[in-house]
Amino acid sequence: MEGINGGFIMANNELVKHSAAVHISNTLTLNQRKASNVLLKNAFSELRTTDRHEISLTLLKREMGFKSGNTDSLKESLTGLVETSITWNILGKDNKQEWAISGVLAS
């Protein structure tokens, strides 16, 4: 399924991201990276049409491979995604750069 910025979800349920989304320099932990990838993959098909996305904690944990019963550490990882900002420059078709900043996870 084709998606935003040349990304797509393959038949084997893998999320293929644009190279700009892969080469990010930041301080995310492994669990935060896993969570952000699972959240993106599950929201991907509706990114252009829906502003709000939901996933059950059970599904999030399963897709992350999170086997610990320590839900507090998962909550801490998700809180870290909300508190972590990312910045990027987008080169538009008119060769004008657009600078933007947002949280990795809105809420």
mmCIF file with all atom_site columns, C-alpha atoms in Angstrom:
data_model
loop_
_atom_site.group_PDB
_atom_site.id
_atom_site.type_symbol
_atom_site.label_atom_id
_atom_site.label_alt_id
_atom_site.label_comp_id
_atom_site.label_asym_id
_atom_site.label_entity_id
_atom_site.label_seq_id
_atom_site.pdbx_PDB_ins_code
_atom_site.Cartn_x
_atom_site.Cartn_y
_atom_site.Cartn_z
_atom_site.occupancy
_atom_site.B_iso_or_equiv
_atom_site.pdbx_formal_charge
_atom_site.auth_seq_id
_atom_site.auth_comp_id
_atom_site.auth_asym_id
_atom_site.auth_atom_id
_atom_site.pdbx_PDB_model_num
ATOM 1   C CA . MET A 1 1   ? 0.000  0.000  0.000  1.00 0.00 ? 1   MET A CA 1
ATOM 2   C CA . GLU A 1 2   ? 1.509  3.307  -1.065 1.00 0.00 ? 2   GLU A CA 1
ATOM 3   C CA . GLY A 1 3   ? 1.684  6.034  1.526  1.00 0.00 ? 3   GLY A CA 1
ATOM 4   C CA . ILE A 1 4   ? 3.031  9.419  2.462  1.00 0.00 ? 4   ILE A CA 1
ATOM 5   C CA . ASN A 1 5   ? 6.473  10.555 1.259  1.00 0.00 ? 5   ASN A CA 1
ATOM 6   C CA . GLY A 1 6   ? 7.147  7.388  -0.699 1.00 0.00 ? 6   GLY A CA 1
ATOM 7   C CA . GLY A 1 7   ? 6.629  5.136  2.300  1.00 0.00 ? 7   GLY A CA 1
ATOM 8   C CA . PHE A 1 8   ? 4.478  2.045  2.130  1.00 0.00 ? 8   PHE A CA 1
ATOM 9   C CA . ILE A 1 9   ? 3.492  -1.084 4.032  1.00 0.00 ? 9   ILE A CA 1
ATOM 10  C CA . MET A 1 10  ? 4.725  -4.284 2.429  1.00 0.00 ? 10  MET A CA 1
ATOM 11  C CA . ALA A 1 11  ? 2.738  -7.506 2.128  1.00 0.00 ? 11  ALA A CA 1
ATOM 12  C CA . ASN A 1 12  ? 4.633  -9.019 5.072  1.00 0.00 ? 12  ASN A CA 1
ATOM 13  C CA . ASN A 1 13  ? 3.321  -6.188 7.304  1.00 0.00 ? 13  ASN A CA 1
ATOM 14  C CA . GLU A 1 14  ? 6.629  -4.280 7.421  1.00 0.00 ? 14  GLU A CA 1
ATOM 15  C CA . LEU A 1 15  ? 6.644  -0.498 7.376  1.00 0.00 ? 15  LEU A CA 1
ATOM 16  C CA . VAL A 1 16  ? 9.075  0.967  4.860  1.00 0.00 ? 16  VAL A CA 1
ATOM 17  C CA . LYS A 1 17  ? 9.839  4.588  5.723  1.00 0.00 ? 17  LYS A CA 1
ATOM 18  C CA . HIS A 1 18  ? 11.264 7.389  3.620  1.00 0.00 ? 18  HIS A CA 1
ATOM 19  C CA . SER A 1 19  ? 15.040 7.630  4.048  1.00 0.00 ? 19  SER A CA 1
ATOM 20  C CA . ALA A 1 20  ? 14.646 11.027 5.744  1.00 0.00 ? 20  ALA A CA 1
ATOM 21  C CA . ALA A 1 21  ? 12.558 9.353  8.449  1.00 0.00 ? 21  ALA A CA 1
ATOM 22  C CA . VAL A 1 22  ? 15.167 6.641  8.955  1.00 0.00 ? 22  VAL A CA 1
ATOM 23  C CA . HIS A 1 23  ? 18.216 8.903  9.319  1.00 0.00 ? 23  HIS A CA 1
ATOM 24  C CA . ILE A 1 24  ? 17.184 10.770 12.444 1.00 0.00 ? 24  ILE A CA 1
ATOM 25  C CA . SER A 1 25  ? 19.692 11.885 15.037 1.00 0.00 ? 25  SER A CA 1
ATOM 26  C CA . ASN A 1 26  ? 18.109 11.920 18.477 1.00 0.00 ? 26  ASN A CA 1
ATOM 27  C CA . THR A 1 27  ? 18.114 10.390 21.927 1.00 0.00 ? 27  THR A CA 1
ATOM 28  C CA . LEU A 1 28  ? 15.280 7.879  21.620 1.00 0.00 ? 28  LEU A CA 1
ATOM 29  C CA . THR A 1 29  ? 15.614 4.625  23.528 1.00 0.00 ? 29  THR A CA 1
ATOM 30  C CA . LEU A 1 30  ? 15.115 1.276  21.819 1.00 0.00 ? 30  LEU A CA 1
ATOM 31  C CA . ASN A 1 31  ? 11.611 0.942  23.310 1.00 0.00 ? 31  ASN A CA 1
ATOM 32  C CA . GLN A 1 32  ? 10.735 4.453  22.130 1.00 0.00 ? 32  GLN A CA 1
ATOM 33  C CA . ARG A 1 33  ? 11.894 3.636  18.594 1.00 0.00 ? 33  ARG A CA 1
ATOM 34  C CA . LYS A 1 34  ? 9.922  0.400  18.613 1.00 0.00 ? 34  LYS A CA 1
ATOM 35  C CA . ALA A 1 35  ? 6.803  2.150  19.931 1.00 0.00 ? 35  ALA A CA 1
ATOM 36  C CA . SER A 1 36  ? 7.023  4.983  17.405 1.00 0.00 ? 36  SER A CA 1
ATOM 37  C CA . ASN A 1 37  ? 7.406  2.506  14.532 1.00 0.00 ? 37  ASN A CA 1
ATOM 38  C CA . VAL A 1 38  ? 4.436  0.407  15.723 1.00 0.00 ? 38  VAL A CA 1
ATOM 39  C CA . LEU A 1 39  ? 2.286  3.513  16.199 1.00 0.00 ? 39  LEU A CA 1
ATOM 40  C CA . LEU A 1 40  ? 3.205  4.812  12.733 1.00 0.00 ? 40  LEU A CA 1
ATOM 41  C CA . LYS A 1 41  ? 2.584  1.443  11.084 1.00 0.00 ? 41  LYS A CA 1
ATOM 42  C CA . ASN A 1 42  ? -0.841 1.113  12.674 1.00 0.00 ? 42  ASN A CA 1
ATOM 43  C CA . ALA A 1 43  ? -1.904 4.664  11.774 1.00 0.00 ? 43  ALA A CA 1
ATOM 44  C CA . PHE A 1 44  ? -0.253 4.726  8.350  1.00 0.00 ? 44  PHE A CA 1
ATOM 45  C CA . SER A 1 45  ? -3.239 3.872  6.164  1.00 0.00 ? 45  SER A CA 1
ATOM 46  C CA . GLU A 1 46  ? -5.289 6.721  7.652  1.00 0.00 ? 46  GLU A CA 1
ATOM 47  C CA . LEU A 1 47  ? -2.640 9.433  8.053  1.00 0.00 ? 47  LEU A CA 1
ATOM 48  C CA . ARG A 1 48  ? -4.113 11.624 5.323  1.00 0.00 ? 48  ARG A CA 1
ATOM 49  C CA . THR A 1 49  ? -7.732 11.279 6.452  1.00 0.00 ? 49  THR A CA 1
ATOM 50  C CA . THR A 1 50  ? -7.702 11.054 10.253 1.00 0.00 ? 50  THR A CA 1
ATOM 51  C CA . ASP A 1 51  ? -6.149 13.338 12.871 1.00 0.00 ? 51  ASP A CA 1
ATOM 52  C CA . ARG A 1 52  ? -6.565 10.956 15.792 1.00 0.00 ? 52  ARG A CA 1
ATOM 53  C CA . HIS A 1 53  ? -5.361 7.368  15.957 1.00 0.00 ? 53  HIS A CA 1
ATOM 54  C CA . GLU A 1 54  ? -5.772 4.739  18.662 1.00 0.00 ? 54  GLU A CA 1
ATOM 55  C CA . ILE A 1 55  ? -4.193 1.381  19.425 1.00 0.00 ? 55  ILE A CA 1
ATOM 56  C CA . SER A 1 56  ? -4.829 -0.981 22.311 1.00 0.00 ? 56  SER A CA 1
ATOM 57  C CA . LEU A 1 57  ? -2.068 -1.422 24.854 1.00 0.00 ? 57  LEU A CA 1
ATOM 58  C CA . THR A 1 58  ? -2.203 -5.173 24.217 1.00 0.00 ? 58  THR A CA 1
ATOM 59  C CA . LEU A 1 59  ? -1.587 -4.744 20.483 1.00 0.00 ? 59  LEU A CA 1
ATOM 60  C CA . LEU A 1 60  ? 1.138  -2.136 21.051 1.00 0.00 ? 60  LEU A CA 1
ATOM 61  C CA . LYS A 1 61  ? 2.973  -4.437 23.460 1.00 0.00 ? 61  LYS A CA 1
ATOM 62  C CA . ARG A 1 62  ? 2.621  -7.469 21.161 1.00 0.00 ? 62  ARG A CA 1
ATOM 63  C CA . GLU A 1 63  ? 3.894  -5.651 18.063 1.00 0.00 ? 63  GLU A CA 1
ATOM 64  C CA . MET A 1 64  ? 6.788  -4.137 20.026 1.00 0.00 ? 64  MET A CA 1
ATOM 65  C CA . GLY A 1 65  ? 7.751  -7.542 21.404 1.00 0.00 ? 65  GLY A CA 1
ATOM 66  C CA . PHE A 1 66  ? 7.289  -6.028 24.875 1.00 0.00 ? 66  PHE A CA 1
ATOM 67  C CA . LYS A 1 67  ? 7.033  -9.070 27.148 1.00 0.00 ? 67  LYS A CA 1
ATOM 68  C CA . SER A 1 68  ? 7.541  -7.327 30.465 1.00 0.00 ? 68  SER A CA 1
ATOM 69  C CA . GLY A 1 69  ? 4.609  -6.859 32.800 1.00 0.00 ? 69  GLY A CA 1
ATOM 70  C CA . ASN A 1 70  ? 6.117  -3.493 33.779 1.00 0.00 ? 70  ASN A CA 1
ATOM 71  C CA . THR A 1 71  ? 3.586  -1.203 32.160 1.00 0.00 ? 71  THR A CA 1
ATOM 72  C CA . ASP A 1 72  ? 5.145  1.762  33.964 1.00 0.00 ? 72  ASP A CA 1
ATOM 73  C CA . SER A 1 73  ? 8.306  1.473  31.858 1.00 0.00 ? 73  SER A CA 1
ATOM 74  C CA . LEU A 1 74  ? 6.182  1.441  28.684 1.00 0.00 ? 74  LEU A CA 1
ATOM 75  C CA . LYS A 1 75  ? 4.280  4.511  29.894 1.00 0.00 ? 75  LYS A CA 1
ATOM 76  C CA . GLU A 1 76  ? 7.637  6.176  30.564 1.00 0.00 ? 76  GLU A CA 1
ATOM 77  C CA . SER A 1 77  ? 8.750  5.399  27.006 1.00 0.00 ? 77  SER A CA 1
ATOM 78  C CA . LEU A 1 78  ? 5.540  6.859  25.540 1.00 0.00 ? 78  LEU A CA 1
ATOM 79  C CA . THR A 1 79  ? 5.827  9.944  27.745 1.00 0.00 ? 79  THR A CA 1
ATOM 80  C CA . GLY A 1 80  ? 9.357  10.386 26.429 1.00 0.00 ? 80  GLY A CA 1
ATOM 81  C CA . LEU A 1 81  ? 7.996  10.368 22.860 1.00 0.00 ? 81  LEU A CA 1
ATOM 82  C CA . VAL A 1 82  ? 5.587  13.169 23.739 1.00 0.00 ? 82  VAL A CA 1
ATOM 83  C CA . GLU A 1 83  ? 8.391  15.189 25.348 1.00 0.00 ? 83  GLU A CA 1
ATOM 84  C CA . THR A 1 84  ? 10.910 14.656 22.518 1.00 0.00 ? 84  THR A CA 1
ATOM 85  C CA . SER A 1 85  ? 10.793 17.207 19.729 1.00 0.00 ? 85  SER A CA 1
ATOM 86  C CA . ILE A 1 86  ? 12.001 16.638 16.210 1.00 0.00 ? 86  ILE A CA 1
ATOM 87  C CA . THR A 1 87  ? 12.928 19.258 13.641 1.00 0.00 ? 87  THR A CA 1
ATOM 88  C CA . TRP A 1 88  ? 13.309 18.989 9.908  1.00 0.00 ? 88  TRP A CA 1
ATOM 89  C CA . ASN A 1 89  ? 13.770 21.029 6.779  1.00 0.00 ? 89  ASN A CA 1
ATOM 90  C CA . ILE A 1 90  ? 11.645 20.159 3.791  1.00 0.00 ? 90  ILE A CA 1
ATOM 91  C CA . LEU A 1 91  ? 12.813 21.202 0.358  1.00 0.00 ? 91  LEU A CA 1
ATOM 92  C CA . GLY A 1 92  ? 9.685  22.038 -1.613 1.00 0.00 ? 92  GLY A CA 1
ATOM 93  C CA . LYS A 1 93  ? 9.172  21.796 -5.347 1.00 0.00 ? 93  LYS A CA 1
ATOM 94  C CA . ASP A 1 94  ? 9.974  25.519 -5.648 1.00 0.00 ? 94  ASP A CA 1
ATOM 95  C CA . ASN A 1 95  ? 13.357 24.862 -3.923 1.00 0.00 ? 95  ASN A CA 1
ATOM 96  C CA . LYS A 1 96  ? 12.157 26.802 -0.876 1.00 0.00 ? 96  LYS A CA 1
ATOM 97  C CA . GLN A 1 97  ? 13.022 25.206 2.456  1.00 0.00 ? 97  GLN A CA 1
ATOM 98  C CA . GLU A 1 98  ? 10.336 24.858 5.098  1.00 0.00 ? 98  GLU A CA 1
ATOM 99  C CA . TRP A 1 99  ? 11.484 24.401 8.683  1.00 0.00 ? 99  TRP A CA 1
ATOM 100 C CA . ALA A 1 100 ? 9.185  22.623 11.118 1.00 0.00 ? 100 ALA A CA 1
ATOM 101 C CA . ILE A 1 101 ? 9.198  21.186 14.635 1.00 0.00 ? 101 ILE A CA 1
ATOM 102 C CA . SER A 1 102 ? 6.852  18.799 16.395 1.00 0.00 ? 102 SER A CA 1
ATOM 103 C CA . GLY A 1 103 ? 6.749  16.137 19.051 1.00 0.00 ? 103 GLY A CA 1
ATOM 104 C CA . VAL A 1 104 ? 7.446  12.566 18.018 1.00 0.00 ? 104 VAL A CA 1
ATOM 105 C CA . LEU A 1 105 ? 4.063  11.692 19.520 1.00 0.00 ? 105 LEU A CA 1
ATOM 106 C CA . ALA A 1 106 ? 1.332  14.296 19.985 1.00 0.00 ? 106 ALA A CA 1
ATOM 107 C CA . SER A 1 107 ? -0.448 12.739 22.958 1.00 0.00 ? 107 SER A CA 1
#
